[in-house]
mmCIF file of C-alpha atoms and ligand atoms in Angstrom:
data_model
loop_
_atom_site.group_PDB
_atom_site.id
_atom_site.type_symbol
_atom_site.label_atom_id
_atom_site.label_comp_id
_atom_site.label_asym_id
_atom_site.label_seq_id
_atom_site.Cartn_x
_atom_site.Cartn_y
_atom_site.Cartn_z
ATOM 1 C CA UNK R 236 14.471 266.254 124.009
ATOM 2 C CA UNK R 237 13.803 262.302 123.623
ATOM 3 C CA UNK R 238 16.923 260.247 123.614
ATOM 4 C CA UNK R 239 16.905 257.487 120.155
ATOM 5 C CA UNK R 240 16.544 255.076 122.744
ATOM 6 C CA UNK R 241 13.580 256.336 123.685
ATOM 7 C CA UNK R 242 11.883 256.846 120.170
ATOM 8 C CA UNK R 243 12.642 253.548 119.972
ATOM 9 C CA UNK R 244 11.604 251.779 122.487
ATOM 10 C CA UNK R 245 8.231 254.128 122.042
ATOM 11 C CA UNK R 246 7.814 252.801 118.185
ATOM 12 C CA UNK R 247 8.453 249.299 119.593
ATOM 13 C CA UNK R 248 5.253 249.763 121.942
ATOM 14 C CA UNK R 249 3.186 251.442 119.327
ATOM 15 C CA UNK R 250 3.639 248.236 117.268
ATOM 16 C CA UNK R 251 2.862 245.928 120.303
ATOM 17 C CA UNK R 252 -0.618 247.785 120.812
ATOM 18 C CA UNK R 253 -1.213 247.040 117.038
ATOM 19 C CA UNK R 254 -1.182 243.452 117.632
ATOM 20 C CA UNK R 255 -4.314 243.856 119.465
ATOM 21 C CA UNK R 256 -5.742 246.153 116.706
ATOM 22 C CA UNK R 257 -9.498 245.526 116.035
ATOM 23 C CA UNK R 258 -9.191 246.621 112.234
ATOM 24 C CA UNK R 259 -11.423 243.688 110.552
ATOM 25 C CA UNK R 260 -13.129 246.348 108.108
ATOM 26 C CA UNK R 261 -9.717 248.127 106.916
ATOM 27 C CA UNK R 262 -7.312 245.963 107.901
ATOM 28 C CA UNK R 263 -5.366 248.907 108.857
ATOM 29 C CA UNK R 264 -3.475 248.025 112.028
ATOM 30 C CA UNK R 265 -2.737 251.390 113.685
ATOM 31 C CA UNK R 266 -0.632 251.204 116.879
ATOM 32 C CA UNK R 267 0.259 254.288 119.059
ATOM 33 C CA UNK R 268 2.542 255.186 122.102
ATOM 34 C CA UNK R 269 2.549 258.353 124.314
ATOM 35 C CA UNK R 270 5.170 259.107 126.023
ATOM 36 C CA UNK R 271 5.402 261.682 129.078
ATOM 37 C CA UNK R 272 7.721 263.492 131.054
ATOM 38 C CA UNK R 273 7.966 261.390 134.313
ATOM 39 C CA UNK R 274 8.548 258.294 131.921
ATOM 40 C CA UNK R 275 5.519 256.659 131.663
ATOM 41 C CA UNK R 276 3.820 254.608 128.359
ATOM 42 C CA UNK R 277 0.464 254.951 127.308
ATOM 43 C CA UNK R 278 -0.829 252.822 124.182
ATOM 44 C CA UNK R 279 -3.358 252.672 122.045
ATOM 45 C CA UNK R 280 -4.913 251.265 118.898
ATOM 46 C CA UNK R 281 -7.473 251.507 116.131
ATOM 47 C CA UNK R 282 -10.762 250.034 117.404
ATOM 48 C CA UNK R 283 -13.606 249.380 114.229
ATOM 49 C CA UNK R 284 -17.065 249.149 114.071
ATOM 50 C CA UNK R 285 -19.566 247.152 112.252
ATOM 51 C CA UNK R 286 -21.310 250.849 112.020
ATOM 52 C CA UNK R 287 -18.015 252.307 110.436
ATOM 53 C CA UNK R 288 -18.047 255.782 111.719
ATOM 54 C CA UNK R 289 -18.162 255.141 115.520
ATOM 55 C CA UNK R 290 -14.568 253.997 115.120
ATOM 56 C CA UNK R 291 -11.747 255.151 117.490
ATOM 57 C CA UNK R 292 -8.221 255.720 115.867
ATOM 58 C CA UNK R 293 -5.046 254.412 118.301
ATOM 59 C CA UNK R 294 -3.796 258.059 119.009
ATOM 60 C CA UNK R 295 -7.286 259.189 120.336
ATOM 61 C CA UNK R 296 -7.597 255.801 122.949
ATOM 62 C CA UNK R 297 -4.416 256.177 124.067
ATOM 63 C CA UNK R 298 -5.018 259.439 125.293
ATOM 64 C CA UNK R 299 -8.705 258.512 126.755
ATOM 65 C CA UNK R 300 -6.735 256.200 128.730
ATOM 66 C CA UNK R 301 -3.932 258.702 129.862
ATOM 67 C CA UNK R 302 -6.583 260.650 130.991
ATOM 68 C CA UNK R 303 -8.817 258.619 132.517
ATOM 69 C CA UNK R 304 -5.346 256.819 134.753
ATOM 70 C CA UNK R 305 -4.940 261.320 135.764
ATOM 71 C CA UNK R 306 -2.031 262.599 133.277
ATOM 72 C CA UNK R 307 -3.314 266.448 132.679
ATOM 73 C CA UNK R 308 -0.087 267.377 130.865
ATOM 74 C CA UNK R 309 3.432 266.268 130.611
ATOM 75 C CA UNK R 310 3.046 264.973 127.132
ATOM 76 C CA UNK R 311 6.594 264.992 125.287
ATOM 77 C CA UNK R 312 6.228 262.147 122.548
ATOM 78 C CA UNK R 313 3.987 260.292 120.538
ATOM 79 C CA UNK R 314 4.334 257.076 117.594
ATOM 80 C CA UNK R 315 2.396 256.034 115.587
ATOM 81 C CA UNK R 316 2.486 252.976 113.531
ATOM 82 C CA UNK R 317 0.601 251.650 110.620
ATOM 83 C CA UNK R 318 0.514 248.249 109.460
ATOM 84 C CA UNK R 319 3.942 246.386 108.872
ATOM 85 C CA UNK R 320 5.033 244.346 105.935
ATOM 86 C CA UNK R 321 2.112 243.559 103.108
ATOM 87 C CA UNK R 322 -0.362 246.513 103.542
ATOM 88 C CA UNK R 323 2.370 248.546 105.268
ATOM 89 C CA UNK R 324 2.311 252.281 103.631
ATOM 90 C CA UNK R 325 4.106 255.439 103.991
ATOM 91 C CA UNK R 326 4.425 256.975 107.234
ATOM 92 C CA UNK R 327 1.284 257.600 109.240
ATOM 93 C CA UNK R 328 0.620 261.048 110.418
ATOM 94 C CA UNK R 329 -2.723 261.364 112.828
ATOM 95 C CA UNK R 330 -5.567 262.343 111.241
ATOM 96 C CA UNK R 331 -6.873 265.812 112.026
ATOM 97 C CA UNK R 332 -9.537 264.386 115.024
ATOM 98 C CA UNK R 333 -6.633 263.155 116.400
ATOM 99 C CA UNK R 334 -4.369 266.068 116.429
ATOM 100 C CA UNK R 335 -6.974 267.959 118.213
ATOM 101 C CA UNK R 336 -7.326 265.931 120.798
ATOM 102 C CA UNK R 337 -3.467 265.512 121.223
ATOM 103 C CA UNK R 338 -3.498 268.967 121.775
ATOM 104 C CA UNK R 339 -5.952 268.804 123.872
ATOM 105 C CA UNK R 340 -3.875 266.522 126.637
ATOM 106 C CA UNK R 341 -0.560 268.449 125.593
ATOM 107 C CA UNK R 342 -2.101 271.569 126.142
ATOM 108 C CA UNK R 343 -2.519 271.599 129.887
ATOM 109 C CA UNK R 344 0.658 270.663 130.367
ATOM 110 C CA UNK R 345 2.408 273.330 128.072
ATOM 111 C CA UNK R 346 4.141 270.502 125.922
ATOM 112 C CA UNK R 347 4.852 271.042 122.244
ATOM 113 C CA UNK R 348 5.325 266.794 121.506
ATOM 114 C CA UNK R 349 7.414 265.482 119.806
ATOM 115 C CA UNK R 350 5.183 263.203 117.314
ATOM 116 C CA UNK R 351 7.225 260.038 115.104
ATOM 117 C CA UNK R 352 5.053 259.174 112.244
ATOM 118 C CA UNK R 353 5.993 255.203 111.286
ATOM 119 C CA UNK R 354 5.518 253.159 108.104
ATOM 120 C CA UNK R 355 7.440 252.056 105.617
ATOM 121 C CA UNK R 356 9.713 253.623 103.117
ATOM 122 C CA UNK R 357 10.430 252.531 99.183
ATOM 123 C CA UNK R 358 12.372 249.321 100.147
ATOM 124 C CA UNK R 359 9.766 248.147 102.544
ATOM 125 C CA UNK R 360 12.332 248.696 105.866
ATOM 126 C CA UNK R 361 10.837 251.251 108.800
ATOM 127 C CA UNK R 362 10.651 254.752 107.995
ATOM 128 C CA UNK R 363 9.868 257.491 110.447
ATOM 129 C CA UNK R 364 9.455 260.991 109.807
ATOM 130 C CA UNK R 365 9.307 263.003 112.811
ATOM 131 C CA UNK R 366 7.057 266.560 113.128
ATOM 132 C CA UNK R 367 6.607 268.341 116.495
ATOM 133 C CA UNK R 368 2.431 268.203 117.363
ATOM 134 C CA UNK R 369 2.442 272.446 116.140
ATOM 135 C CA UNK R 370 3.914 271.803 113.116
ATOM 136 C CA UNK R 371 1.012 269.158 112.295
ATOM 137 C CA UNK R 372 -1.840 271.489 113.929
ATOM 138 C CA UNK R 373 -0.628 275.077 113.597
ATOM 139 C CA UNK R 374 -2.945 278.003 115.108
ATOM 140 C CA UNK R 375 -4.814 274.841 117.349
ATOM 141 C CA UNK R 376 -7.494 276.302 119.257
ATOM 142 C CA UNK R 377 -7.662 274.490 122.768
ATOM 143 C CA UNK R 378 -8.355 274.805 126.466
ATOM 144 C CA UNK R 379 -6.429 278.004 126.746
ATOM 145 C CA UNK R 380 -9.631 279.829 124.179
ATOM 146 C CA UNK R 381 -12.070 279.230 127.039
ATOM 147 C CA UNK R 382 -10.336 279.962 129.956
ATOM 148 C CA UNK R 383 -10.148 283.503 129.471
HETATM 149 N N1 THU X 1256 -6.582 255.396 112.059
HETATM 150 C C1 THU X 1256 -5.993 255.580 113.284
HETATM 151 O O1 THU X 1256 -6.090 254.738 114.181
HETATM 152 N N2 THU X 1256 -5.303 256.738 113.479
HETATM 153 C C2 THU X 1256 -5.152 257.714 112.544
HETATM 154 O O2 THU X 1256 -4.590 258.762 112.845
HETATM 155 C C3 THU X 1256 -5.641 257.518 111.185
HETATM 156 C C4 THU X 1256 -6.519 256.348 110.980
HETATM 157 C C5 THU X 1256 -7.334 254.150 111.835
HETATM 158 C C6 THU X 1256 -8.814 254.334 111.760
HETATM 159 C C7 THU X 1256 -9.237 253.127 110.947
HETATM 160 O O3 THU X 1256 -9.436 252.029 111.836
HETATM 161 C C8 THU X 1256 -8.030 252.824 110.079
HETATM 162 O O4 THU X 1256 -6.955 253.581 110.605
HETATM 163 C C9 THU X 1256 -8.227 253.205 108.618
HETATM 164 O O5 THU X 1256 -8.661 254.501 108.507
#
């Protein structure tokens, strides 16, 4: 279970990664926040390129860097943000690259994360709709299919 606190305090550093966004081709500022079981913060965010499809969504750096600092598990929450105020849309869920690779890192630790999806609602003010990683990637196949 993560505390409101937490969820919090994991949107608010999803949204500081998105300041450093390098979105000059969508303008699509995606931020994103992983949060694991000992307490640590990993971020992320969209990085473009002038050759469009080389591009690296938030979720998928941020866990490229968890892994590369050692985490091999212990994933228990994830934000994501898209951009805020004019260009802000509906909550963002990860896009299905993503989600497989979030499984990837939750999968050797067992987690099922819990994954807060962040944009805006009808009146413009935060929305956040919250899914648990197997509800947004049922049947995932991961490490677990070649280990046998
Ligand atoms: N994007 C992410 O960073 N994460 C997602 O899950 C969906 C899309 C980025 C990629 C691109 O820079 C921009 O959003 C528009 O697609």
């Amino acid at each position: 279970m993560i505390e409101e606190t937490q969820k919090d305090a994991l949107i608010a550093a999803a949204r500081g990664a998105a300041q450093h966004s390098y979105s000059p081709y969508s303008n699509y500022s995606v931020g994103s926040a992983l949060l694991f079981d000992d307490g640590t913060v990993v971020t992320g965010t969209n990085v473009e390129n002038a050759s469009y499809g080389l591009t690296l969504c938030a979720e998928t750096l941020a866990v490229s860097k968890a892994m590369a600092a050692g985490k091999r598990g212990g994933l228990i929450g994830v934000a994501v943000t898209g951009p805020l105020g004019e260009g802000a849309t509906p909550p963002i869920t990860p896009c299905g690259r993503c989600r497989q690779v979030l499984n990837e890192l939750a999968a050797l630790g067992g987690t099922d994360p819990i994954i807060l999806c962040v944009g805006a609602g009808e009146n413009g003010a935060q929305d956040v709709r919250e899914a648990t990683l197997s509800a947004l990637l049922p049947h995932a196949f991961g490490p677990d299919h070649l280990s046998a």
